[in-house]
mmCIF file of C-alpha atoms in Angstrom:
data_model
loop_
_atom_site.group_PDB
_atom_site.id
_atom_site.type_symbol
_atom_site.label_atom_id
_atom_site.label_comp_id
_atom_site.label_asym_id
_atom_site.label_seq_id
_atom_site.Cartn_x
_atom_site.Cartn_y
_atom_site.Cartn_z
ATOM 1 C CA UNK K 1 -16.583 25.439 -45.634
ATOM 2 C CA UNK K 2 -17.000 23.654 -48.981
ATOM 3 C CA UNK K 3 -16.729 20.293 -47.260
ATOM 4 C CA UNK K 4 -19.396 21.436 -44.798
ATOM 5 C CA UNK K 5 -21.707 22.261 -47.709
ATOM 6 C CA UNK K 6 -21.088 18.892 -49.359
ATOM 7 C CA UNK K 7 -21.798 17.012 -46.136
ATOM 8 C CA UNK K 8 -24.930 19.045 -45.473
ATOM 9 C CA UNK K 9 -26.198 18.257 -48.968
ATOM 10 C CA UNK K 10 -25.896 14.543 -48.164
ATOM 11 C CA UNK K 11 -28.021 14.848 -45.044
ATOM 12 C CA UNK K 12 -25.564 14.597 -42.146
ATOM 13 C CA UNK K 13 -26.585 15.755 -38.667
ATOM 14 C CA UNK K 14 -24.863 19.045 -37.893
ATOM 15 C CA UNK K 15 -24.401 21.600 -35.108
ATOM 16 C CA UNK K 16 -24.217 25.315 -35.899
ATOM 17 C CA UNK K 17 -22.620 27.495 -33.207
ATOM 18 C CA UNK K 18 -22.474 31.279 -32.880
ATOM 19 C CA UNK K 19 -19.928 32.844 -30.517
ATOM 20 C CA UNK K 20 -19.817 36.563 -29.837
ATOM 21 C CA UNK K 21 -21.148 39.468 -27.836
ATOM 22 C CA UNK K 22 -24.543 41.126 -27.462
ATOM 23 C CA UNK K 23 -25.220 41.290 -31.215
ATOM 24 C CA UNK K 24 -24.819 37.529 -31.495
ATOM 25 C CA UNK K 25 -26.906 37.114 -28.350
ATOM 26 C CA UNK K 26 -29.647 39.021 -30.168
ATOM 27 C CA UNK K 27 -29.855 42.227 -28.146
ATOM 28 C CA UNK K 28 -32.530 44.678 -29.373
ATOM 29 C CA UNK K 29 -34.085 42.188 -31.822
ATOM 30 C CA UNK K 30 -37.767 41.818 -30.992
ATOM 31 C CA UNK K 31 -37.416 38.075 -30.302
ATOM 32 C CA UNK K 32 -34.661 35.480 -30.471
ATOM 33 C CA UNK K 33 -35.845 34.127 -33.828
ATOM 34 C CA UNK K 34 -35.221 37.573 -35.357
ATOM 35 C CA UNK K 35 -31.515 37.732 -34.454
ATOM 36 C CA UNK K 36 -28.959 37.246 -37.223
ATOM 37 C CA UNK K 37 -27.696 33.959 -35.762
ATOM 38 C CA UNK K 38 -31.111 32.313 -35.878
ATOM 39 C CA UNK K 39 -31.722 33.669 -39.386
ATOM 40 C CA UNK K 40 -28.440 32.114 -40.546
ATOM 41 C CA UNK K 41 -29.501 28.852 -38.889
ATOM 42 C CA UNK K 42 -32.766 29.068 -40.846
ATOM 43 C CA UNK K 43 -30.778 29.528 -44.076
ATOM 44 C CA UNK K 44 -29.069 26.191 -43.427
ATOM 45 C CA UNK K 45 -32.385 24.494 -42.591
ATOM 46 C CA UNK K 46 -33.995 25.708 -45.826
ATOM 47 C CA UNK K 47 -30.934 25.107 -48.000
ATOM 48 C CA UNK K 48 -30.356 21.562 -46.724
ATOM 49 C CA UNK K 49 -33.753 20.022 -45.879
ATOM 50 C CA UNK K 50 -32.305 16.509 -45.475
ATOM 51 C CA UNK K 51 -30.030 17.588 -42.632
ATOM 52 C CA UNK K 52 -31.016 17.862 -38.960
ATOM 53 C CA UNK K 53 -29.370 21.001 -37.530
ATOM 54 C CA UNK K 54 -28.763 21.857 -33.877
ATOM 55 C CA UNK K 55 -28.625 25.575 -33.048
ATOM 56 C CA UNK K 56 -26.190 26.788 -30.352
ATOM 57 C CA UNK K 57 -26.190 30.529 -29.607
ATOM 58 C CA UNK K 58 -23.223 31.329 -27.336
ATOM 59 C CA UNK K 59 -23.506 35.105 -27.487
ATOM 60 C CA UNK K 60 -22.868 36.921 -24.191
ATOM 61 C CA UNK K 61 -23.287 40.692 -24.091
ATOM 62 C CA UNK K 62 -20.415 42.986 -23.188
ATOM 63 C CA UNK K 63 -17.688 40.341 -23.590
ATOM 64 C CA UNK K 64 -14.499 40.252 -25.652
ATOM 65 C CA UNK K 65 -12.421 37.573 -27.349
ATOM 66 C CA UNK K 66 -10.288 37.507 -24.184
ATOM 67 C CA UNK K 67 -13.263 35.923 -22.427
ATOM 68 C CA UNK K 68 -14.411 34.139 -25.580
ATOM 69 C CA UNK K 69 -11.255 32.030 -25.680
ATOM 70 C CA UNK K 70 -11.659 31.261 -21.957
ATOM 71 C CA UNK K 71 -15.222 29.958 -22.322
ATOM 72 C CA UNK K 72 -15.248 28.462 -25.817
ATOM 73 C CA UNK K 73 -14.597 24.919 -24.583
ATOM 74 C CA UNK K 74 -17.669 24.930 -22.357
ATOM 75 C CA UNK K 75 -20.022 27.060 -24.453
ATOM 76 C CA UNK K 76 -19.160 25.928 -28.001
ATOM 77 C CA UNK K 77 -16.682 23.077 -28.419
ATOM 78 C CA UNK K 78 -18.504 20.856 -25.908
ATOM 79 C CA UNK K 79 -21.299 20.606 -28.506
ATOM 80 C CA UNK K 80 -18.914 19.290 -31.211
ATOM 81 C CA UNK K 81 -19.846 22.008 -33.727
ATOM 82 C CA UNK K 82 -19.586 21.581 -37.480
ATOM 83 C CA UNK K 83 -19.809 25.314 -38.134
ATOM 84 C CA UNK K 84 -18.813 28.280 -35.944
ATOM 85 C CA UNK K 85 -19.323 32.006 -36.467
ATOM 86 C CA UNK K 86 -16.982 34.205 -34.388
ATOM 87 C CA UNK K 87 -18.103 37.817 -33.795
ATOM 88 C CA UNK K 88 -16.142 40.126 -31.468
ATOM 89 C CA UNK K 89 -15.117 43.111 -33.604
ATOM 90 C CA UNK K 90 -17.203 45.695 -31.723
ATOM 91 C CA UNK K 91 -16.254 44.350 -28.295
ATOM 92 C CA UNK K 92 -12.489 44.089 -28.823
ATOM 93 C CA UNK K 93 -10.315 47.166 -29.199
ATOM 94 C CA UNK K 94 -8.282 47.485 -32.389
ATOM 95 C CA UNK K 95 -5.004 46.674 -30.614
ATOM 96 C CA UNK K 96 -2.254 44.064 -30.730
ATOM 97 C CA UNK K 97 -3.493 42.692 -27.402
ATOM 98 C CA UNK K 98 -6.862 41.760 -28.870
ATOM 99 C CA UNK K 99 -5.265 40.530 -32.076
ATOM 100 C CA UNK K 100 -3.471 38.006 -29.855
ATOM 101 C CA UNK K 101 -6.543 36.978 -27.841
ATOM 102 C CA UNK K 102 -8.511 36.693 -31.100
ATOM 103 C CA UNK K 103 -5.822 34.499 -32.627
ATOM 104 C CA UNK K 104 -5.908 32.248 -29.569
ATOM 105 C CA UNK K 105 -9.661 31.887 -30.011
ATOM 106 C CA UNK K 106 -9.423 31.221 -33.754
ATOM 107 C CA UNK K 107 -6.707 28.590 -33.252
ATOM 108 C CA UNK K 108 -8.655 26.933 -30.455
ATOM 109 C CA UNK K 109 -11.786 26.638 -32.610
ATOM 110 C CA UNK K 110 -10.280 26.011 -36.045
ATOM 111 C CA UNK K 111 -7.686 23.586 -34.717
ATOM 112 C CA UNK K 112 -10.211 21.589 -32.695
ATOM 113 C CA UNK K 113 -10.322 17.831 -33.273
ATOM 114 C CA UNK K 114 -13.790 18.136 -34.832
ATOM 115 C CA UNK K 115 -12.431 20.531 -37.494
ATOM 116 C CA UNK K 116 -15.396 22.898 -37.687
ATOM 117 C CA UNK K 117 -15.824 25.299 -40.567
ATOM 118 C CA UNK K 118 -15.245 28.852 -39.321
ATOM 119 C CA UNK K 119 -16.702 32.130 -40.557
ATOM 120 C CA UNK K 120 -15.561 35.461 -39.091
ATOM 121 C CA UNK K 121 -18.128 38.269 -38.821
ATOM 122 C CA UNK K 122 -17.081 41.911 -38.390
ATOM 123 C CA UNK K 123 -19.608 44.438 -37.093
ATOM 124 C CA UNK K 124 -18.912 48.082 -36.292
ATOM 125 C CA UNK K 125 -20.402 51.180 -34.679
ATOM 126 C CA UNK K 126 -22.743 52.664 -37.239
ATOM 127 C CA UNK K 127 -22.073 56.279 -36.265
ATOM 128 C CA UNK K 128 -18.261 56.104 -36.445
ATOM 129 C CA UNK K 129 -17.361 52.885 -38.267
ATOM 130 C CA UNK K 130 -15.068 51.973 -35.364
ATOM 131 C CA UNK K 131 -14.262 48.295 -34.763
ATOM 132 C CA UNK K 132 -11.369 45.880 -34.289
ATOM 133 C CA UNK K 133 -11.782 44.594 -37.834
ATOM 134 C CA UNK K 134 -8.291 45.662 -38.932
ATOM 135 C CA UNK K 135 -6.551 43.481 -36.331
ATOM 136 C CA UNK K 136 -9.089 40.662 -36.644
ATOM 137 C CA UNK K 137 -8.742 40.614 -40.437
ATOM 138 C CA UNK K 138 -5.003 40.088 -40.109
ATOM 139 C CA UNK K 139 -5.763 36.850 -38.283
ATOM 140 C CA UNK K 140 -8.481 35.803 -40.711
ATOM 141 C CA UNK K 141 -6.236 36.414 -43.717
ATOM 142 C CA UNK K 142 -3.330 34.561 -42.128
ATOM 143 C CA UNK K 143 -5.475 31.466 -41.546
ATOM 144 C CA UNK K 144 -7.312 31.729 -44.900
ATOM 145 C CA UNK K 145 -10.694 31.994 -43.199
ATOM 146 C CA UNK K 146 -13.757 33.482 -44.898
ATOM 147 C CA UNK K 147 -14.974 36.680 -43.281
ATOM 148 C CA UNK K 148 -17.964 38.955 -43.653
ATOM 149 C CA UNK K 149 -17.732 42.680 -42.948
ATOM 150 C CA UNK K 150 -20.579 45.120 -42.442
ATOM 151 C CA UNK K 151 -18.302 48.035 -43.347
ATOM 152 C CA UNK K 152 -18.398 47.752 -47.181
ATOM 153 C CA UNK K 153 -21.978 46.509 -47.096
ATOM 154 C CA UNK K 154 -24.455 47.904 -44.544
ATOM 155 C CA UNK K 155 -22.238 50.700 -43.186
ATOM 156 C CA UNK K 156 -21.427 51.881 -46.712
ATOM 157 C CA UNK K 157 -25.169 52.195 -47.391
ATOM 158 C CA UNK K 158 -25.588 54.210 -44.194
ATOM 159 C CA UNK K 159 -22.684 56.497 -45.136
ATOM 160 C CA UNK K 160 -24.166 57.011 -48.595
ATOM 161 C CA UNK K 161 -27.511 57.998 -47.069
ATOM 162 C CA UNK K 162 -29.386 55.059 -48.597
ATOM 163 C CA UNK K 163 -30.191 53.656 -45.150
ATOM 164 C CA UNK K 164 -31.059 55.795 -42.148
ATOM 165 C CA UNK K 165 -29.185 54.632 -39.039
ATOM 166 C CA UNK K 166 -32.336 54.595 -36.950
ATOM 167 C CA UNK K 167 -33.924 52.215 -39.431
ATOM 168 C CA UNK K 168 -31.515 49.501 -38.351
ATOM 169 C CA UNK K 169 -30.189 50.428 -34.891
ATOM 170 C CA UNK K 170 -31.524 52.474 -31.956
ATOM 171 C CA UNK K 171 -28.088 53.104 -30.421
ATOM 172 C CA UNK K 172 -25.656 53.056 -33.390
ATOM 173 C CA UNK K 173 -24.443 49.588 -32.403
ATOM 174 C CA UNK K 174 -27.096 46.938 -31.745
ATOM 175 C CA UNK K 175 -29.241 46.056 -34.777
ATOM 176 C CA UNK K 176 -33.004 46.005 -34.349
ATOM 177 C CA UNK K 177 -34.943 43.189 -36.039
ATOM 178 C CA UNK K 178 -34.602 44.911 -39.425
ATOM 179 C CA UNK K 179 -30.885 45.414 -38.808
ATOM 180 C CA UNK K 180 -30.433 41.767 -37.860
ATOM 181 C CA UNK K 181 -32.197 40.769 -41.080
ATOM 182 C CA UNK K 182 -29.755 42.883 -43.106
ATOM 183 C CA UNK K 183 -26.788 41.455 -41.196
ATOM 184 C CA UNK K 184 -28.028 37.914 -41.837
ATOM 185 C CA UNK K 185 -28.515 38.728 -45.526
ATOM 186 C CA UNK K 186 -24.867 39.790 -45.874
ATOM 187 C CA UNK K 187 -23.752 36.547 -44.189
ATOM 188 C CA UNK K 188 -26.054 34.273 -46.191
ATOM 189 C CA UNK K 189 -24.954 35.961 -49.435
ATOM 190 C CA UNK K 190 -21.438 34.830 -48.537
ATOM 191 C CA UNK K 191 -22.740 31.337 -47.787
ATOM 192 C CA UNK K 192 -24.578 31.280 -51.128
ATOM 193 C CA UNK K 193 -21.295 32.028 -52.901
ATOM 194 C CA UNK K 194 -19.515 29.232 -51.060
ATOM 195 C CA UNK K 195 -22.385 26.865 -51.827
ATOM 196 C CA UNK K 196 -22.105 27.664 -55.540
ATOM 197 C CA UNK K 197 -18.385 26.781 -55.401
ATOM 198 C CA UNK K 198 -18.725 23.692 -53.196
ATOM 199 C CA UNK K 199 -17.491 21.264 -55.868
ATOM 200 C CA UNK K 200 -14.376 23.268 -56.694
ATOM 201 C CA UNK K 201 -11.069 21.872 -55.465
ATOM 202 C CA UNK K 202 -9.552 23.290 -52.290
ATOM 203 C CA UNK K 203 -5.923 23.961 -51.540
ATOM 204 C CA UNK K 204 -4.621 21.666 -48.793
ATOM 205 C CA UNK K 205 -4.229 23.525 -45.521
ATOM 206 C CA UNK K 206 -2.322 22.819 -42.352
ATOM 207 C CA UNK K 207 -2.267 24.928 -39.199
ATOM 208 C CA UNK K 208 0.630 27.407 -39.479
ATOM 209 C CA UNK K 209 2.811 28.683 -36.699
ATOM 210 C CA UNK K 210 1.083 31.495 -34.766
ATOM 211 C CA UNK K 211 1.242 35.048 -36.062
ATOM 212 C CA UNK K 212 1.455 36.538 -32.567
ATOM 213 C CA UNK K 213 3.057 35.227 -29.394
ATOM 214 C CA UNK K 214 -0.203 33.309 -29.013
ATOM 215 C CA UNK K 215 -0.320 33.241 -25.237
ATOM 216 C CA UNK K 216 -4.082 32.702 -25.137
ATOM 217 C CA UNK K 217 -4.666 29.468 -27.055
ATOM 218 C CA UNK K 218 -4.075 27.394 -23.909
ATOM 219 C CA UNK K 219 -6.165 29.286 -21.405
ATOM 220 C CA UNK K 220 -7.608 28.265 -18.037
ATOM 221 C CA UNK K 221 -10.564 29.708 -16.182
ATOM 222 C CA UNK K 222 -10.723 29.153 -12.430
ATOM 223 C CA UNK K 223 -14.075 29.085 -10.638
ATOM 224 C CA UNK K 224 -15.189 27.443 -7.415
ATOM 225 C CA UNK K 225 -15.917 24.079 -9.075
ATOM 226 C CA UNK K 226 -12.348 23.600 -10.337
ATOM 227 C CA UNK K 227 -10.140 25.456 -7.835
ATOM 228 C CA UNK K 228 -9.674 25.787 -4.093
ATOM 229 C CA UNK K 229 -8.158 29.196 -3.303
ATOM 230 C CA UNK K 230 -7.429 30.294 0.245
ATOM 231 C CA UNK K 231 -10.401 32.332 1.422
ATOM 232 C CA UNK K 232 -10.871 34.650 4.383
ATOM 233 C CA UNK K 233 -14.237 36.371 4.208
ATOM 234 C CA UNK K 234 -15.046 35.225 0.646
ATOM 235 C CA UNK K 235 -17.729 32.554 0.201
ATOM 236 C CA UNK K 236 -18.335 30.353 -2.839
ATOM 237 C CA UNK K 237 -21.512 30.828 -4.878
ATOM 238 C CA UNK K 238 -22.815 27.320 -5.581
ATOM 239 C CA UNK K 239 -25.892 28.443 -7.535
ATOM 240 C CA UNK K 240 -26.167 26.404 -10.730
ATOM 241 C CA UNK K 241 -25.741 28.149 -14.078
ATOM 242 C CA UNK K 242 -29.019 27.821 -16.011
ATOM 243 C CA UNK K 243 -28.128 29.098 -19.484
ATOM 244 C CA UNK K 244 -25.170 30.363 -21.475
ATOM 245 C CA UNK K 245 -25.425 34.047 -20.508
ATOM 246 C CA UNK K 246 -26.246 33.308 -16.850
ATOM 247 C CA UNK K 247 -22.682 34.333 -16.140
ATOM 248 C CA UNK K 248 -22.703 35.566 -12.543
ATOM 249 C CA UNK K 249 -22.382 32.037 -11.235
ATOM 250 C CA UNK K 250 -19.598 29.811 -9.922
ATOM 251 C CA UNK K 251 -17.618 32.618 -8.305
ATOM 252 C CA UNK K 252 -16.967 33.986 -4.832
ATOM 253 C CA UNK K 253 -18.644 36.811 -2.873
ATOM 254 C CA UNK K 254 -17.496 39.135 -0.079
ATOM 255 C CA UNK K 255 -18.995 42.127 1.706
ATOM 256 C CA UNK K 256 -16.608 42.963 4.550
ATOM 257 C CA UNK K 257 -13.594 45.232 4.244
ATOM 258 C CA UNK K 258 -10.381 43.219 4.540
ATOM 259 C CA UNK K 259 -11.864 39.985 3.182
ATOM 260 C CA UNK K 260 -9.414 38.298 0.835
ATOM 261 C CA UNK K 261 -8.974 35.379 -1.529
ATOM 262 C CA UNK K 262 -5.604 34.056 -2.755
ATOM 263 C CA UNK K 263 -4.729 31.971 -5.815
ATOM 264 C CA UNK K 264 -1.492 30.222 -6.751
ATOM 265 C CA UNK K 265 -1.480 29.948 -10.545
ATOM 266 C CA UNK K 266 0.920 29.280 -13.402
ATOM 267 C CA UNK K 267 1.195 31.261 -16.614
ATOM 268 C CA UNK K 268 2.285 34.449 -18.344
ATOM 269 C CA UNK K 269 -1.217 35.972 -18.624
ATOM 270 C CA UNK K 270 -3.432 36.670 -15.609
ATOM 271 C CA UNK K 271 -6.806 38.434 -15.552
ATOM 272 C CA UNK K 272 -9.519 38.985 -12.952
ATOM 273 C CA UNK K 273 -13.171 38.753 -13.958
ATOM 274 C CA UNK K 274 -15.720 40.373 -11.656
ATOM 275 C CA UNK K 275 -19.139 41.985 -11.638
ATOM 276 C CA UNK K 276 -19.544 45.706 -12.146
ATOM 277 C CA UNK K 277 -23.023 46.453 -10.829
ATOM 278 C CA UNK K 278 -25.551 49.114 -11.759
ATOM 279 C CA UNK K 279 -26.731 48.952 -8.134
ATOM 280 C CA UNK K 280 -24.766 51.505 -6.109
ATOM 281 C CA UNK K 281 -22.891 51.656 -3.880
ATOM 282 C CA UNK K 282 -20.825 48.506 -4.317
ATOM 283 C CA UNK K 283 -17.538 47.473 -2.697
ATOM 284 C CA UNK K 284 -14.134 48.232 -4.197
ATOM 285 C CA UNK K 285 -11.401 45.588 -4.190
ATOM 286 C CA UNK K 286 -7.740 45.493 -5.150
ATOM 287 C CA UNK K 287 -5.776 42.742 -6.888
ATOM 288 C CA UNK K 288 -2.110 42.263 -5.970
ATOM 289 C CA UNK K 289 0.207 40.144 -8.102
ATOM 290 C CA UNK K 290 3.209 38.516 -6.425
ATOM 291 C CA UNK K 291 3.042 40.891 -3.455
ATOM 292 C CA UNK K 292 3.571 44.022 -5.556
ATOM 293 C CA UNK K 293 1.365 46.382 -3.542
ATOM 294 C CA UNK K 294 2.689 49.452 -5.347
ATOM 295 C CA UNK K 295 1.139 48.252 -8.619
ATOM 296 C CA UNK K 296 -2.074 46.846 -7.164
ATOM 297 C CA UNK K 297 -5.012 46.988 -9.609
ATOM 298 C CA UNK K 298 -8.260 48.571 -8.386
ATOM 299 C CA UNK K 299 -11.385 46.489 -9.004
ATOM 300 C CA UNK K 300 -14.278 48.943 -8.656
ATOM 301 C CA UNK K 301 -17.596 47.059 -8.646
ATOM 302 C CA UNK K 302 -19.590 50.256 -9.318
ATOM 303 C CA UNK K 303 -20.691 50.330 -12.958
ATOM 304 C CA UNK K 304 -21.231 53.821 -14.342
ATOM 305 C CA UNK K 305 -23.416 52.766 -17.276
ATOM 306 C CA UNK K 306 -27.052 51.753 -16.986
ATOM 307 C CA UNK K 307 -27.624 48.919 -19.479
ATOM 308 C CA UNK K 308 -27.084 46.186 -16.871
ATOM 309 C CA UNK K 309 -24.389 44.535 -14.784
ATOM 310 C CA UNK K 310 -21.090 44.139 -16.617
ATOM 311 C CA UNK K 311 -19.005 40.965 -16.743
ATOM 312 C CA UNK K 312 -15.789 42.952 -16.473
ATOM 313 C CA UNK K 313 -12.198 41.774 -16.965
ATOM 314 C CA UNK K 314 -9.069 43.558 -15.719
ATOM 315 C CA UNK K 315 -5.766 42.200 -16.985
ATOM 316 C CA UNK K 316 -3.172 41.937 -14.215
ATOM 317 C CA UNK K 317 -0.292 40.539 -16.257
ATOM 318 C CA UNK K 318 0.563 40.231 -19.953
ATOM 319 C CA UNK K 319 3.661 38.414 -21.200
ATOM 320 C CA UNK K 320 5.265 38.176 -17.777
ATOM 321 C CA UNK K 321 7.866 35.551 -16.942
ATOM 322 C CA UNK K 322 6.459 31.999 -16.908
ATOM 323 C CA UNK K 323 6.120 30.122 -13.654
ATOM 324 C CA UNK K 324 3.971 30.177 -10.529
ATOM 325 C CA UNK K 325 2.404 33.470 -9.447
ATOM 326 C CA UNK K 326 0.358 34.531 -6.450
ATOM 327 C CA UNK K 327 -2.788 36.604 -6.874
ATOM 328 C CA UNK K 328 -4.416 38.170 -3.815
ATOM 329 C CA UNK K 329 -7.758 39.915 -4.127
ATOM 330 C CA UNK K 330 -9.058 41.776 -1.089
ATOM 331 C CA UNK K 331 -11.884 44.150 -0.314
ATOM 332 C CA UNK K 332 -10.374 47.609 0.132
ATOM 333 C CA UNK K 333 -13.491 49.750 0.543
ATOM 334 C CA UNK K 334 -17.077 49.135 1.613
ATOM 335 C CA UNK K 335 -19.990 51.444 2.344
ATOM 336 C CA UNK K 336 -22.560 51.498 5.115
ATOM 337 C CA UNK K 337 -25.338 50.408 2.788
ATOM 338 C CA UNK K 338 -23.739 48.505 -0.084
ATOM 339 C CA UNK K 339 -26.451 47.383 -2.505
ATOM 340 C CA UNK K 340 -24.581 44.215 -3.545
ATOM 341 C CA UNK K 341 -21.531 42.254 -2.398
ATOM 342 C CA UNK K 342 -18.317 42.171 -4.416
ATOM 343 C CA UNK K 343 -18.638 39.255 -6.844
ATOM 344 C CA UNK K 344 -15.464 37.628 -8.182
ATOM 345 C CA UNK K 345 -16.600 35.619 -11.210
ATOM 346 C CA UNK K 346 -13.319 33.930 -12.137
ATOM 347 C CA UNK K 347 -9.565 34.119 -12.510
ATOM 348 C CA UNK K 348 -8.331 33.617 -16.076
ATOM 349 C CA UNK K 349 -4.773 32.510 -16.836
ATOM 350 C CA UNK K 350 -2.824 31.423 -19.894
#
């Protein structure tokens, strides 16, 4: 981070990337220039007027670090970032599973050949204080990464009654424009402190061995442009993806009961990503790993919330024996007037 500040002071060209969920995307802010990510970008522009900055917002609502690590190559690292904010603490659960997926993401970004500076941001639910910060902080501390938490800052003010929740969020999670401004202020205060210390010596750092089993650092995401599964009743969606959160693209669709698609993949981690739709009824599929029908996983495309279609992930296997595995996904239930087809977005392995 100090090296980033020194380079920016000299006038280098730089790319600032923001990876996270709906808060990073800017949900509920009145316009995209009011979201915290853009406000942090503006801090860099004002602080370092000699430098030309490129802004990359890779926030996708309703997604976790499990998907973040699967898409970071395409959505962030492809732009050769100099600075990356990672924000998934309200999307991940506070479990060892998400500590491992988060570590895979951190290692993939921080260990990239372009050596970007990394800042971890931890949001929480403003009514309960719930987040995955505990598990995420373990990773941040282990890798000596700076992090910014809203718990001792904004949330503490809410708890003390100095800020009314509805002044900063309409739903106890997503900041409004005023909430985004406060979030950005906490982050830029941290950046101001680093800037003030930019000439101080740094301890040499090398990438340590992983804290967890680290199954997710080397992840693969299969869509119709990079895989050729056996299909019977599933058709490939060749519609081009237009922007970063145009996520229901590149997959496969099916509407008829009995339609199936089969993958042969290698790894110890296997997950199915599909669309849960607010339009009902929708088909229901099952996913069968290595012919184990007894433990088939139900993939219900009917979404019971109303905020929009969900880019849902169901994990089929975690820390299984390495080697080749067969995944069969088939439509198990349809309805006379299904509103949408079943949409398989991708298969994720590691």
